[in-house]
């Protein structure tokens, strides 16, 4: 799941994208999981092909003024790209009609745009559906470049509320000057309390507001290890 803020306030679409249609989409994913045929071969990564399809999707989205809608669809799809689902769609022994039926079910429950459905069917026709996860990642990178979006990971001891995430995103926006901020929340109980924000090129910058981080700083200033303080 992600949380995006635009300009000073978060739009309704951002909150909708964050909340998503996860329950409905996961229901479709579980349905596929029961039917999926386990494959013994591993689907190989193909970054160049994935990047090509992602670029084509971006240009199509821009040309039809549906960039935000398709990006929201890709975010939602990312939550259900399970191994079982991908194996089912990539399995050459499964009739194309069944794959299309599953895609249509996901489209309906996720309320995706028709353009997204057409793109997924194209991947099925071209036998490139196994690259969907890579295409989504590549598309997201292109989208962030296109919209001046700074991507940041916020790791917290407990799940943060939407309002807390918005405040963090807004502060980060002020610090970086980025037009948009996209937060990717994670939970790590070992932080004890607080949160850590990682952003910048390859996660080069970090804001550590966690309890464990503060303990480490105190221990370091005293010249002792955290274990010795325990």
mmCIF file with all atom_site columns, N, CA, C and O in Angstrom, residues 132-162:
data_model
loop_
_atom_site.group_PDB
_atom_site.id
_atom_site.type_symbol
_atom_site.label_atom_id
_atom_site.label_alt_id
_atom_site.label_comp_id
_atom_site.label_asym_id
_atom_site.label_entity_id
_atom_site.label_seq_id
_atom_site.pdbx_PDB_ins_code
_atom_site.Cartn_x
_atom_site.Cartn_y
_atom_site.Cartn_z
_atom_site.occupancy
_atom_site.B_iso_or_equiv
_atom_site.pdbx_formal_charge
_atom_site.auth_seq_id
_atom_site.auth_comp_id
_atom_site.auth_asym_id
_atom_site.auth_atom_id
_atom_site.pdbx_PDB_model_num
ATOM 1   N N  . UNK A 1 132 ? 4.546  -9.028 -15.179 1.00 0.00 ? 132 UNK A N  1
ATOM 2   C CA . UNK A 1 132 ? 3.673  -7.988 -14.649 1.00 0.00 ? 132 UNK A CA 1
ATOM 3   C C  . UNK A 1 132 ? 4.282  -7.256 -13.452 1.00 0.00 ? 132 UNK A C  1
ATOM 4   O O  . UNK A 1 132 ? 4.245  -6.022 -13.393 1.00 0.00 ? 132 UNK A O  1
ATOM 5   N N  . UNK A 1 133 ? 4.849  -7.992 -12.507 1.00 0.00 ? 133 UNK A N  1
ATOM 6   C CA . UNK A 1 133 ? 5.432  -7.350 -11.320 1.00 0.00 ? 133 UNK A CA 1
ATOM 7   C C  . UNK A 1 133 ? 6.556  -6.400 -11.704 1.00 0.00 ? 133 UNK A C  1
ATOM 8   O O  . UNK A 1 133 ? 6.665  -5.283 -11.172 1.00 0.00 ? 133 UNK A O  1
ATOM 9   N N  . UNK A 1 134 ? 7.398  -6.832 -12.640 1.00 0.00 ? 134 UNK A N  1
ATOM 10  C CA . UNK A 1 134 ? 8.497  -5.987 -13.098 1.00 0.00 ? 134 UNK A CA 1
ATOM 11  C C  . UNK A 1 134 ? 7.970  -4.760 -13.835 1.00 0.00 ? 134 UNK A C  1
ATOM 12  O O  . UNK A 1 134 ? 8.508  -3.655 -13.685 1.00 0.00 ? 134 UNK A O  1
ATOM 13  N N  . UNK A 1 135 ? 6.946  -4.958 -14.645 1.00 0.00 ? 135 UNK A N  1
ATOM 14  C CA . UNK A 1 135 ? 6.363  -3.846 -15.400 1.00 0.00 ? 135 UNK A CA 1
ATOM 15  C C  . UNK A 1 135 ? 5.763  -2.818 -14.448 1.00 0.00 ? 135 UNK A C  1
ATOM 16  O O  . UNK A 1 135 ? 5.926  -1.606 -14.645 1.00 0.00 ? 135 UNK A O  1
ATOM 17  N N  . UNK A 1 136 ? 5.085  -3.298 -13.409 1.00 0.00 ? 136 UNK A N  1
ATOM 18  C CA . UNK A 1 136 ? 4.493  -2.389 -12.427 1.00 0.00 ? 136 UNK A CA 1
ATOM 19  C C  . UNK A 1 136 ? 5.576  -1.558 -11.749 1.00 0.00 ? 136 UNK A C  1
ATOM 20  O O  . UNK A 1 136 ? 5.441  -0.336 -11.590 1.00 0.00 ? 136 UNK A O  1
ATOM 21  N N  . UNK A 1 137 ? 6.663  -2.206 -11.362 1.00 0.00 ? 137 UNK A N  1
ATOM 22  C CA . UNK A 1 137 ? 7.763  -1.486 -10.700 1.00 0.00 ? 137 UNK A CA 1
ATOM 23  C C  . UNK A 1 137 ? 8.383  -0.450 -11.638 1.00 0.00 ? 137 UNK A C  1
ATOM 24  O O  . UNK A 1 137 ? 8.645  0.690  -11.247 1.00 0.00 ? 137 UNK A O  1
ATOM 25  N N  . UNK A 1 138 ? 8.616  -0.850 -12.891 1.00 0.00 ? 138 UNK A N  1
ATOM 26  C CA . UNK A 1 138 ? 9.208  0.057  -13.861 1.00 0.00 ? 138 UNK A CA 1
ATOM 27  C C  . UNK A 1 138 ? 8.262  1.218  -14.157 1.00 0.00 ? 138 UNK A C  1
ATOM 28  O O  . UNK A 1 138 ? 8.695  2.375  -14.261 1.00 0.00 ? 138 UNK A O  1
ATOM 29  N N  . UNK A 1 139 ? 6.978  0.917  -14.282 1.00 0.00 ? 139 UNK A N  1
ATOM 30  C CA . UNK A 1 139 ? 5.989  1.966  -14.538 1.00 0.00 ? 139 UNK A CA 1
ATOM 31  C C  . UNK A 1 139 ? 5.951  2.962  -13.386 1.00 0.00 ? 139 UNK A C  1
ATOM 32  O O  . UNK A 1 139 ? 5.855  4.181  -13.605 1.00 0.00 ? 139 UNK A O  1
ATOM 33  N N  . UNK A 1 140 ? 6.024  2.469  -12.171 1.00 0.00 ? 140 UNK A N  1
ATOM 34  C CA . UNK A 1 140 ? 5.986  3.345  -11.000 1.00 0.00 ? 140 UNK A CA 1
ATOM 35  C C  . UNK A 1 140 ? 7.184  4.296  -11.001 1.00 0.00 ? 140 UNK A C  1
ATOM 36  O O  . UNK A 1 140 ? 7.048  5.481  -10.673 1.00 0.00 ? 140 UNK A O  1
ATOM 37  N N  . UNK A 1 141 ? 8.350  3.783  -11.371 1.00 0.00 ? 141 UNK A N  1
ATOM 38  C CA . UNK A 1 141 ? 9.545  4.634  -11.440 1.00 0.00 ? 141 UNK A CA 1
ATOM 39  C C  . UNK A 1 141 ? 9.372  5.729  -12.491 1.00 0.00 ? 141 UNK A C  1
ATOM 40  O O  . UNK A 1 141 ? 9.723  6.889  -12.255 1.00 0.00 ? 141 UNK A O  1
ATOM 41  N N  . UNK A 1 142 ? 8.838  5.343  -13.652 1.00 0.00 ? 142 UNK A N  1
ATOM 42  C CA . UNK A 1 142 ? 8.608  6.322  -14.717 1.00 0.00 ? 142 UNK A CA 1
ATOM 43  C C  . UNK A 1 142 ? 7.561  7.350  -14.305 1.00 0.00 ? 142 UNK A C  1
ATOM 44  O O  . UNK A 1 142 ? 7.697  8.549  -14.601 1.00 0.00 ? 142 UNK A O  1
ATOM 45  N N  . UNK A 1 143 ? 6.538  6.884  -13.615 1.00 0.00 ? 143 UNK A N  1
ATOM 46  C CA . UNK A 1 143 ? 5.482  7.785  -13.144 1.00 0.00 ? 143 UNK A CA 1
ATOM 47  C C  . UNK A 1 143 ? 6.048  8.822  -12.178 1.00 0.00 ? 143 UNK A C  1
ATOM 48  O O  . UNK A 1 143 ? 5.719  10.011 -12.264 1.00 0.00 ? 143 UNK A O  1
ATOM 49  N N  . UNK A 1 144 ? 6.882  8.371  -11.262 1.00 0.00 ? 144 UNK A N  1
ATOM 50  C CA . UNK A 1 144 ? 7.463  9.280  -10.268 1.00 0.00 ? 144 UNK A CA 1
ATOM 51  C C  . UNK A 1 144 ? 8.356  10.323 -10.939 1.00 0.00 ? 144 UNK A C  1
ATOM 52  O O  . UNK A 1 144 ? 8.380  11.490 -10.531 1.00 0.00 ? 144 UNK A O  1
ATOM 53  N N  . UNK A 1 145 ? 9.094  9.916  -11.966 1.00 0.00 ? 145 UNK A N  1
ATOM 54  C CA . UNK A 1 145 ? 9.917  10.865 -12.712 1.00 0.00 ? 145 UNK A CA 1
ATOM 55  C C  . UNK A 1 145 ? 9.034  11.877 -13.448 1.00 0.00 ? 145 UNK A C  1
ATOM 56  O O  . UNK A 1 145 ? 9.315  13.077 -13.457 1.00 0.00 ? 145 UNK A O  1
ATOM 57  N N  . UNK A 1 146 ? 7.971  11.376 -14.044 1.00 0.00 ? 146 UNK A N  1
ATOM 58  C CA . UNK A 1 146 ? 7.071  12.217 -14.827 1.00 0.00 ? 146 UNK A CA 1
ATOM 59  C C  . UNK A 1 146 ? 6.346  13.247 -13.967 1.00 0.00 ? 146 UNK A C  1
ATOM 60  O O  . UNK A 1 146 ? 6.084  14.378 -14.411 1.00 0.00 ? 146 UNK A O  1
ATOM 61  N N  . UNK A 1 147 ? 6.018  12.892 -12.737 1.00 0.00 ? 147 UNK A N  1
ATOM 62  C CA . UNK A 1 147 ? 5.199  13.751 -11.876 1.00 0.00 ? 147 UNK A CA 1
ATOM 63  C C  . UNK A 1 147 ? 5.987  14.412 -10.750 1.00 0.00 ? 147 UNK A C  1
ATOM 64  O O  . UNK A 1 147 ? 5.382  15.001 -9.848  1.00 0.00 ? 147 UNK A O  1
ATOM 65  N N  . UNK A 1 148 ? 7.324  14.329 -10.811 1.00 0.00 ? 148 UNK A N  1
ATOM 66  C CA . UNK A 1 148 ? 8.175  14.910 -9.762  1.00 0.00 ? 148 UNK A CA 1
ATOM 67  C C  . UNK A 1 148 ? 7.738  14.408 -8.390  1.00 0.00 ? 148 UNK A C  1
ATOM 68  O O  . UNK A 1 148 ? 7.428  15.181 -7.477  1.00 0.00 ? 148 UNK A O  1
ATOM 69  N N  . UNK A 1 149 ? 7.685  13.093 -8.269  1.00 0.00 ? 149 UNK A N  1
ATOM 70  C CA . UNK A 1 149 ? 7.265  12.448 -7.026  1.00 0.00 ? 149 UNK A CA 1
ATOM 71  C C  . UNK A 1 149 ? 8.465  11.842 -6.302  1.00 0.00 ? 149 UNK A C  1
ATOM 72  O O  . UNK A 1 149 ? 9.199  11.051 -6.878  1.00 0.00 ? 149 UNK A O  1
ATOM 73  N N  . UNK A 1 150 ? 8.645  12.239 -5.051  1.00 0.00 ? 150 UNK A N  1
ATOM 74  C CA . UNK A 1 150 ? 9.698  11.681 -4.215  1.00 0.00 ? 150 UNK A CA 1
ATOM 75  C C  . UNK A 1 150 ? 9.144  10.465 -3.482  1.00 0.00 ? 150 UNK A C  1
ATOM 76  O O  . UNK A 1 150 ? 8.131  10.549 -2.783  1.00 0.00 ? 150 UNK A O  1
ATOM 77  N N  . UNK A 1 151 ? 9.787  9.319  -3.662  1.00 0.00 ? 151 UNK A N  1
ATOM 78  C CA . UNK A 1 151 ? 9.340  8.087  -3.010  1.00 0.00 ? 151 UNK A CA 1
ATOM 79  C C  . UNK A 1 151 ? 10.099 7.909  -1.701  1.00 0.00 ? 151 UNK A C  1
ATOM 80  O O  . UNK A 1 151 ? 11.322 8.055  -1.652  1.00 0.00 ? 151 UNK A O  1
ATOM 81  N N  . UNK A 1 152 ? 9.366  7.623  -0.645  1.00 0.00 ? 152 UNK A N  1
ATOM 82  C CA . UNK A 1 152 ? 9.992  7.435  0.665   1.00 0.00 ? 152 UNK A CA 1
ATOM 83  C C  . UNK A 1 152 ? 9.361  6.236  1.365   1.00 0.00 ? 152 UNK A C  1
ATOM 84  O O  . UNK A 1 152 ? 8.164  5.976  1.223   1.00 0.00 ? 152 UNK A O  1
ATOM 85  N N  . UNK A 1 153 ? 10.173 5.526  2.111   1.00 0.00 ? 153 UNK A N  1
ATOM 86  C CA . UNK A 1 153 ? 9.686  4.406  2.914   1.00 0.00 ? 153 UNK A CA 1
ATOM 87  C C  . UNK A 1 153 ? 9.624  4.852  4.365   1.00 0.00 ? 153 UNK A C  1
ATOM 88  O O  . UNK A 1 153 ? 10.614 5.352  4.904   1.00 0.00 ? 153 UNK A O  1
ATOM 89  N N  . UNK A 1 154 ? 8.472  4.701  4.985   1.00 0.00 ? 154 UNK A N  1
ATOM 90  C CA . UNK A 1 154 ? 8.341  5.046  6.403   1.00 0.00 ? 154 UNK A CA 1
ATOM 91  C C  . UNK A 1 154 ? 8.118  3.749  7.178   1.00 0.00 ? 154 UNK A C  1
ATOM 92  O O  . UNK A 1 154 ? 7.138  3.039  6.968   1.00 0.00 ? 154 UNK A O  1
ATOM 93  N N  . UNK A 1 155 ? 9.084  3.430  8.025   1.00 0.00 ? 155 UNK A N  1
ATOM 94  C CA . UNK A 1 155 ? 9.023  2.214  8.830   1.00 0.00 ? 155 UNK A CA 1
ATOM 95  C C  . UNK A 1 155 ? 8.690  2.599  10.264  1.00 0.00 ? 155 UNK A C  1
ATOM 96  O O  . UNK A 1 155 ? 9.373  3.434  10.862  1.00 0.00 ? 155 UNK A O  1
ATOM 97  N N  . UNK A 1 156 ? 7.649  2.011  10.807  1.00 0.00 ? 156 UNK A N  1
ATOM 98  C CA . UNK A 1 156 ? 7.195  2.362  12.152  1.00 0.00 ? 156 UNK A CA 1
ATOM 99  C C  . UNK A 1 156 ? 7.032  1.114  13.007  1.00 0.00 ? 156 UNK A C  1
ATOM 100 O O  . UNK A 1 156 ? 6.911  0.004  12.495  1.00 0.00 ? 156 UNK A O  1
ATOM 101 N N  . UNK A 1 157 ? 7.026  1.324  14.328  1.00 0.00 ? 157 UNK A N  1
ATOM 102 C CA . UNK A 1 157 ? 6.887  0.198  15.253  1.00 0.00 ? 157 UNK A CA 1
ATOM 103 C C  . UNK A 1 157 ? 5.487  -0.400 15.177  1.00 0.00 ? 157 UNK A C  1
ATOM 104 O O  . UNK A 1 157 ? 5.306  -1.602 15.357  1.00 0.00 ? 157 UNK A O  1
ATOM 105 N N  . UNK A 1 158 ? 4.496  0.437  14.929  1.00 0.00 ? 158 UNK A N  1
ATOM 106 C CA . UNK A 1 158 ? 3.114  -0.001 14.755  1.00 0.00 ? 158 UNK A CA 1
ATOM 107 C C  . UNK A 1 158 ? 2.560  0.690  13.512  1.00 0.00 ? 158 UNK A C  1
ATOM 108 O O  . UNK A 1 158 ? 3.122  1.675  13.037  1.00 0.00 ? 158 UNK A O  1
ATOM 109 N N  . UNK A 1 159 ? 1.479  0.187  12.979  1.00 0.00 ? 159 UNK A N  1
ATOM 110 C CA . UNK A 1 159 ? 0.889  0.778  11.788  1.00 0.00 ? 159 UNK A CA 1
ATOM 111 C C  . UNK A 1 159 ? 0.440  2.206  12.059  1.00 0.00 ? 159 UNK A C  1
ATOM 112 O O  . UNK A 1 159 ? -0.241 2.481  13.044  1.00 0.00 ? 159 UNK A O  1
ATOM 113 N N  . UNK A 1 160 ? 0.816  3.119  11.175  1.00 0.00 ? 160 UNK A N  1
ATOM 114 C CA . UNK A 1 160 ? 0.463  4.522  11.328  1.00 0.00 ? 160 UNK A CA 1
ATOM 115 C C  . UNK A 1 160 ? -0.920 4.795  10.749  1.00 0.00 ? 160 UNK A C  1
ATOM 116 O O  . UNK A 1 160 ? -1.335 4.176  9.777   1.00 0.00 ? 160 UNK A O  1
ATOM 117 N N  . UNK A 1 161 ? -1.613 5.761  11.360  1.00 0.00 ? 161 UNK A N  1
ATOM 118 C CA . UNK A 1 161 ? -2.903 6.186  10.835  1.00 0.00 ? 161 UNK A CA 1
ATOM 119 C C  . UNK A 1 161 ? -2.687 7.013  9.566   1.00 0.00 ? 161 UNK A C  1
ATOM 120 O O  . UNK A 1 161 ? -1.606 7.545  9.330   1.00 0.00 ? 161 UNK A O  1
ATOM 121 N N  . UNK A 1 162 ? -3.727 7.123  8.757   1.00 0.00 ? 162 UNK A N  1
ATOM 122 C CA . UNK A 1 162 ? -3.638 7.912  7.525   1.00 0.00 ? 162 UNK A CA 1
ATOM 123 C C  . UNK A 1 162 ? -3.200 9.345  7.799   1.00 0.00 ? 162 UNK A C  1
ATOM 124 O O  . UNK A 1 162 ? -2.387 9.922  7.063   1.00 0.00 ? 162 UNK A O  1
#
